[in-house]
Coordinates of C-alpha atoms and ligand atoms in Angstrom, one line a residue:
X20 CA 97.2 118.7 98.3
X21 CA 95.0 119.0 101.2
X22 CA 94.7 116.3 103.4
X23 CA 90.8 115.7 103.2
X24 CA 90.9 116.3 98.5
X25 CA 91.8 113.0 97.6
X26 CA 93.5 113.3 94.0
X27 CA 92.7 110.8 91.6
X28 CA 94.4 110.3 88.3
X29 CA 93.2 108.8 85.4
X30 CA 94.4 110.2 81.9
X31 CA 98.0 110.9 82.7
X32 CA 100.2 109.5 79.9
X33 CA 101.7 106.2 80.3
X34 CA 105.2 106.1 81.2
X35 CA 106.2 102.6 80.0
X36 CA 110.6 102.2 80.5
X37 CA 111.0 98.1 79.9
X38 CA 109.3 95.1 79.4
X39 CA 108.4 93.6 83.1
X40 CA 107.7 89.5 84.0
X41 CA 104.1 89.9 85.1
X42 CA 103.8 93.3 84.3
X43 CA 100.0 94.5 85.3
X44 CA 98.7 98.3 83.8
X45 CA 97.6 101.2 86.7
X46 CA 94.4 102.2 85.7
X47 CA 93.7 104.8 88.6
X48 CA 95.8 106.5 91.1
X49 CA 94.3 108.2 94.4
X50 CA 96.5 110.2 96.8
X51 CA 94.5 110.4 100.0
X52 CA 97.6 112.1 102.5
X53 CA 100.8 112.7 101.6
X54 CA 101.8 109.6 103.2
X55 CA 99.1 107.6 101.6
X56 CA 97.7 106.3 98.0
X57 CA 95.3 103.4 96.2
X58 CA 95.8 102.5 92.9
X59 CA 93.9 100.3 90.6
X60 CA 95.8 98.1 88.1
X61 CA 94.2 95.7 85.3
X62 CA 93.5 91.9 87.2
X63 CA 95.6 88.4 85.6
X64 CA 92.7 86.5 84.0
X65 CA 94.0 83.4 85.5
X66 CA 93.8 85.2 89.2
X67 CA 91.5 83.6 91.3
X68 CA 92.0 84.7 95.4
X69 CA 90.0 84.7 98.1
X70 CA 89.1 88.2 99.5
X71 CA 91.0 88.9 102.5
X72 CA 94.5 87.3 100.9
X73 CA 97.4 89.3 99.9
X74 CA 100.2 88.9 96.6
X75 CA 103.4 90.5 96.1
X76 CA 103.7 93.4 94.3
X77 CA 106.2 95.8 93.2
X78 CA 108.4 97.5 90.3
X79 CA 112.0 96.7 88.7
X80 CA 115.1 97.7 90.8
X81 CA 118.0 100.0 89.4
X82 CA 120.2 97.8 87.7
X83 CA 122.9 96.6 89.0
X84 CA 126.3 98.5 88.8
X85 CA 128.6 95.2 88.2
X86 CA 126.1 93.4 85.9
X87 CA 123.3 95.9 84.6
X88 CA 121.1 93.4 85.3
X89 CA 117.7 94.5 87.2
X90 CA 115.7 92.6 89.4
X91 CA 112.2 93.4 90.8
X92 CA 111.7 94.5 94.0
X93 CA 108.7 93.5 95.2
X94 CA 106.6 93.8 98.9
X95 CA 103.2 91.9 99.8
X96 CA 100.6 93.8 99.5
X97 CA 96.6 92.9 100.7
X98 CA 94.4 92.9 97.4
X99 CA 91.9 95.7 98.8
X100 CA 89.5 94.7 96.3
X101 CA 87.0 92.1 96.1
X102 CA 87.4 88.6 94.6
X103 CA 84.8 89.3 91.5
X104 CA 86.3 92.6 91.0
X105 CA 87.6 93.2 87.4
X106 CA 90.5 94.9 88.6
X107 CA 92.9 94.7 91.5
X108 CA 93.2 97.2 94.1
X109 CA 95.7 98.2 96.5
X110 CA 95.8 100.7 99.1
X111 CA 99.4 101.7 99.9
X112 CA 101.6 104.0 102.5
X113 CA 104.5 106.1 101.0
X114 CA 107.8 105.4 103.1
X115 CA 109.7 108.3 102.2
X116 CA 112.9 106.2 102.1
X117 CA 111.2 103.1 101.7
X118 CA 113.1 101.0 98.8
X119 CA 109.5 100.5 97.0
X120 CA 107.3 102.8 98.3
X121 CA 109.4 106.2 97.4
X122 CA 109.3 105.3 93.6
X123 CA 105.6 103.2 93.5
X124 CA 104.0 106.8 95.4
X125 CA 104.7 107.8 91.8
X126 CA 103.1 105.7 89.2
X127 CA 100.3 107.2 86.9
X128 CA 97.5 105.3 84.7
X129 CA 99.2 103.5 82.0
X130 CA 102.4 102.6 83.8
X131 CA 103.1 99.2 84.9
X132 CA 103.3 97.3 87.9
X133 CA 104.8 93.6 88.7
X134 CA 102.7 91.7 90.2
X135 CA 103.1 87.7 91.2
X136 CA 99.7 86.1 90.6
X137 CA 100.2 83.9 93.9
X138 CA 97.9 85.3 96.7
X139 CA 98.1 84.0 100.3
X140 CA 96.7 85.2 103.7
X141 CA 94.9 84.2 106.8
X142 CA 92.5 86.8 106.6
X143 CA 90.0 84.4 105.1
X144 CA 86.4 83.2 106.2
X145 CA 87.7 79.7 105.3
X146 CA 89.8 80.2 108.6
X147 CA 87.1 81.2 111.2
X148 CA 84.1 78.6 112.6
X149 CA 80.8 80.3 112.0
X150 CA 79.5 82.8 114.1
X151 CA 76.8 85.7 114.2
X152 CA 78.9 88.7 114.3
X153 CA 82.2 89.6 112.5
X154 CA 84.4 92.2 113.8
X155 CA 87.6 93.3 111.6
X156 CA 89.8 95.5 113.8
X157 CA 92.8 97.2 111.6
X158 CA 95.1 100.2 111.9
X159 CA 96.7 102.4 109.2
X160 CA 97.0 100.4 105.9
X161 CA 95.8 97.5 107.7
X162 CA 92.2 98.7 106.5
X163 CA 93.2 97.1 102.9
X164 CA 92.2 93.4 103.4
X165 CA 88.6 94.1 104.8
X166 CA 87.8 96.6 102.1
X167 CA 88.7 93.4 99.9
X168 CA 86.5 91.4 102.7
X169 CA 83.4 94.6 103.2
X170 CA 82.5 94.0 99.4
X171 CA 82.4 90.3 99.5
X172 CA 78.3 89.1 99.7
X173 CA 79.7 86.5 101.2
X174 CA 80.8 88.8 104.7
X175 CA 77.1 89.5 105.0
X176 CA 75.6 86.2 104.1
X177 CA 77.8 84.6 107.1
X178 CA 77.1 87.2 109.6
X179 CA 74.2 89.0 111.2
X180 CA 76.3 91.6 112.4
X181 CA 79.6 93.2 110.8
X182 CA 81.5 95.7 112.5
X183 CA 85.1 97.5 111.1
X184 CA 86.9 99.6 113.7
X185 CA 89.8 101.4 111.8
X186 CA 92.1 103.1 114.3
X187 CA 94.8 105.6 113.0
X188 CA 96.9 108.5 114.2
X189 CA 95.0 111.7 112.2
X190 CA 91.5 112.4 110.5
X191 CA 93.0 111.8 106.9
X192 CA 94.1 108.9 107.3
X193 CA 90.2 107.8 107.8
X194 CA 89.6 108.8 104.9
X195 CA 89.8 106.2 102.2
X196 CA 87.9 103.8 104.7
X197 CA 85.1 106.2 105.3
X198 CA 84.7 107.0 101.6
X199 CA 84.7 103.3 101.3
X200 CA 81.8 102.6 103.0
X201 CA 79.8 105.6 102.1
X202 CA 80.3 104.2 98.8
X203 CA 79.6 100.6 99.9
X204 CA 76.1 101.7 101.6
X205 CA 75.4 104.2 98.3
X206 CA 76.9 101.9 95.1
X207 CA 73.7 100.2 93.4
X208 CA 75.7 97.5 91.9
X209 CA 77.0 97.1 95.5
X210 CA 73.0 97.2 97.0
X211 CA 72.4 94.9 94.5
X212 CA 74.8 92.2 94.4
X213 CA 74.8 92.4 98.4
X214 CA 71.5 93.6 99.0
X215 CA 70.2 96.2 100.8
X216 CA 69.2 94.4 103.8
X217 CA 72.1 92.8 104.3
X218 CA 74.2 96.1 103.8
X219 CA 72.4 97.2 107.1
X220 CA 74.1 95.1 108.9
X221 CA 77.5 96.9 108.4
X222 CA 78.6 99.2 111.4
X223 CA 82.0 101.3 111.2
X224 CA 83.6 102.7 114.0
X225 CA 86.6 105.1 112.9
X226 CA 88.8 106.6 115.7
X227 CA 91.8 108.3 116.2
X228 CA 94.4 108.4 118.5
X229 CA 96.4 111.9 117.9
X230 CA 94.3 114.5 115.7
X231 CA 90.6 115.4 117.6
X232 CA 88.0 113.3 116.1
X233 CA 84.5 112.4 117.0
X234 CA 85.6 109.3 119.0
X235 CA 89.2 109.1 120.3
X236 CA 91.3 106.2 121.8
X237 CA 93.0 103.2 121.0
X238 CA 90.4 100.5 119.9
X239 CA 92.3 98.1 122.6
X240 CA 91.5 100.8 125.5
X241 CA 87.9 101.6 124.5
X242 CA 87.3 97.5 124.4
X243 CA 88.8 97.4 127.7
X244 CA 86.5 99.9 129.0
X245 CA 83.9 98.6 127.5
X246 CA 83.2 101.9 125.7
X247 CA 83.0 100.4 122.3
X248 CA 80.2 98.0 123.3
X249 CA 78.3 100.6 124.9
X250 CA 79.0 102.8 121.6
X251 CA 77.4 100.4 119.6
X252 CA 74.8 99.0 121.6
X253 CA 76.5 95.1 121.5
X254 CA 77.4 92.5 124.2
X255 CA 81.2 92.5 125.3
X256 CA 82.9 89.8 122.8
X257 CA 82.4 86.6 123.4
X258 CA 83.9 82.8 121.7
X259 CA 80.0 81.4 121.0
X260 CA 78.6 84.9 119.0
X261 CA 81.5 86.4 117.8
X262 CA 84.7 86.1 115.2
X263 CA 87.6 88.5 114.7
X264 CA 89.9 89.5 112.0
X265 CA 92.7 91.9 112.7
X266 CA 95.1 93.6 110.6
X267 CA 97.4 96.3 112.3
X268 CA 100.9 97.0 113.6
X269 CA 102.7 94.3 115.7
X270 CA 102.4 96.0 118.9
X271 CA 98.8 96.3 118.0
X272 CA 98.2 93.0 116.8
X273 CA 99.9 91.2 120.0
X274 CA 97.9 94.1 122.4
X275 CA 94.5 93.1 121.0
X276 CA 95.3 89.2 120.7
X277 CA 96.1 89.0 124.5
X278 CA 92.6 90.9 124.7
X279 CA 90.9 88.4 122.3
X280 CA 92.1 85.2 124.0
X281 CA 91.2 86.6 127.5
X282 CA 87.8 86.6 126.3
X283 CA 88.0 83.1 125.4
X284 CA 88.7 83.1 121.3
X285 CA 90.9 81.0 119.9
X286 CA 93.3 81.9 117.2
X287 CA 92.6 80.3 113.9
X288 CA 94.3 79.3 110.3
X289 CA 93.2 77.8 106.9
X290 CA 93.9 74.3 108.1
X291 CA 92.3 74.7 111.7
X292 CA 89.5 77.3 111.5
X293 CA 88.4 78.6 115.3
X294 CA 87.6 82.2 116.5
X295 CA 89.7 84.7 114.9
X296 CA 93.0 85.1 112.7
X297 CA 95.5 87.9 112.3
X298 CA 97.9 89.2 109.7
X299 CA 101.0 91.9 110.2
X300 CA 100.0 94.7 108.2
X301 CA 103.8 95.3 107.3
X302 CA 106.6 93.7 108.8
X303 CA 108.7 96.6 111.5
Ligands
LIG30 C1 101.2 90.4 104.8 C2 101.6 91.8 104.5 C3 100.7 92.6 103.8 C4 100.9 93.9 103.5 N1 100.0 94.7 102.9 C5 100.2 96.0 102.7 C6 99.3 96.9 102.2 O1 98.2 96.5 101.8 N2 99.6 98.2 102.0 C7 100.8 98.7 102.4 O2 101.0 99.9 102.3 N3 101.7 97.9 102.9 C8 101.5 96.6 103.1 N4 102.5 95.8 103.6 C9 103.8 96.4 103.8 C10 104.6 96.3 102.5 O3 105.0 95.0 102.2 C11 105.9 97.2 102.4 O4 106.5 97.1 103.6 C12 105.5 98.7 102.2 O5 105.0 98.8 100.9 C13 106.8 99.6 102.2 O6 107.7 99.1 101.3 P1 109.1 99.9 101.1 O7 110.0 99.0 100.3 O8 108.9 101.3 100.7 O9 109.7 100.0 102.6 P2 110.1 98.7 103.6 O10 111.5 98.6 103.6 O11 109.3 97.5 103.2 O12 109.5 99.3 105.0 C14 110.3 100.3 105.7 C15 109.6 100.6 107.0 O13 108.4 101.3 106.8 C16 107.4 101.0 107.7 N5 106.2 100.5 107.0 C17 106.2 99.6 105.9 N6 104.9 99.4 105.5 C18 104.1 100.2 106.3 C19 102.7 100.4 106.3 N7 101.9 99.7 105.5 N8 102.3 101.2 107.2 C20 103.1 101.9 108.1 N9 104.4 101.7 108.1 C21 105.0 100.9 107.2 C22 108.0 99.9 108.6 O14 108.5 100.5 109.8 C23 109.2 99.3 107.8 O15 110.2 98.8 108.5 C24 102.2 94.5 103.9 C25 103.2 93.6 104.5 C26 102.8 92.3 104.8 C27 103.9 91.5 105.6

């Protein structure tokens, strides 16, 4: 597999080993790099989530040796779909010796998932004060809640500007964010359950920070600078215009809070909505 061919699968045979609590089906499998993949799996009728939230997720462990008795081994994962989406999406890195992620890398259509129907997150718009322009800033996998949050009318109908910056180390790692919003500015049902008007108002600003790429840095240092504004053609951030949502690394997630709150945002939460919120996009 190449790094820029994603492969998606949809008519493997199903692979079905034991009865699961809250088993969900895959529907679709994409492997964008070798160290990353989305599925689809079918949606809980009695799911209801906010985009931007997250659920746990995961698969049965091996049993164990004393007992035989498995128990699932599940991680939180961000629903990268939208709330009136059928189906769930999730877009997930492979850990080579991750406990879930070197086993999930290789589910196919028809095999089963657990998933706990009990999403939570702070990456809401419940948790941010109104504003005119919405930024999402994420790295790697952190992309997953605001594809949830970039198909939601509800992102354009609050804003007059939304921008995604999606920072990562190589080119194909872009990749199911930039397909992702071709497809959000091309989908008809998309145009027209968001409208094409307010689709215009979606700007994305990719970078990379290792592999050559049209714009290179760390979104932090090109705020700093004040090359991102100038990029863009914006005013420097600022508490009365603008709102924030970030989703990255810890490192990153402290770095660009310092940089958030030194132009005058406030952090916010679902009890106490202010300027911007933040979420780990996996725990170091
Ligand atoms: C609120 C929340 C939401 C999350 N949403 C997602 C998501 O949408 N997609 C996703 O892939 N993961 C997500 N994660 C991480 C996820 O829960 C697991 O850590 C991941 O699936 C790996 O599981 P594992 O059991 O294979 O390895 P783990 O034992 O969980 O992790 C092993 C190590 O791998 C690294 N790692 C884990 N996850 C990532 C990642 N996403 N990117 C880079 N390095 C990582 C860390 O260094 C970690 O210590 C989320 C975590 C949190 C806390």
């Amino acid at each position: 597999m190449t790094e820029h061919s994603p492969v998606t699968q949809t008519d493997a045979k199903p692979v079905k080993t034991m009865a699961m609590p809250d088993a969900q089906t895959v529907t679709e499998v994409t492997h964008w790099t070798d160290r990353l993949f989305s599925f689809r799996v079918t949606r809980p009728a009695s799911l209801r989530f906010r985009s931007g939230e997250f659920v746990m997720i995961g698969l049965m462990g091996d049993p164990d040796p004393k007992t035989g008795k498995q128990k699932p081994l599940l991680r939180a994962y961000s629903i990268a779909s939208p709330s009136w989406d059928e189906e769930l999406e999730f877009y997930s890195i492979k850990v080579p010796d991750g406990p879930l992620t070197s086993r999930l890398q290789h589910i196919q259509p028809g095999d089963e998932i657990i998933l706990r129907p009990k999403p939570v997150g702070t990456l809401v718009h419940d948790a941010l004060l109104p504003g005119k322009r919405i930024w999402f800033f994420a790295t790697g996998t952190g992309f997953a809640p605001f594809a949830s949050l970039l198909r939601d009318p509800q992102t354009f109908e609050d804003y007059d500007e939304v921008i995604i910056t999606h920072t990562c180390r190589e080119v194909g790692e872009l990749e199911y964010g930039r397909k992702l919003i071709e497809d959000i500015r091309q989908d008809e049902l998309l145009n027209e359950l968001i409208g094409a008007e307010n689709l215009a108002k979606l700007r994305y600003y990719p970078t990379t920070t290792r592999e050559e790429s049209p714009k290179m840095g760390r979104i932090t240092d090109l705020m700093r600078s004040g090359e991102v504004y100038r990029d863009l053609g914006v005013e420097p951030i600022s508490p009365e215009h603008d709102r924030a949502m970030v989703c990255g690394n810890l490192a990153f997630n402290l770095e660009i809070k310092e940089l958030l709150e030194s132009y005058g945002l406030e952090e916010g939460a679902n009890s106490d909505p202010k300027h911007y919120v933040v979420e780990k996009a996996f725990l170091d």
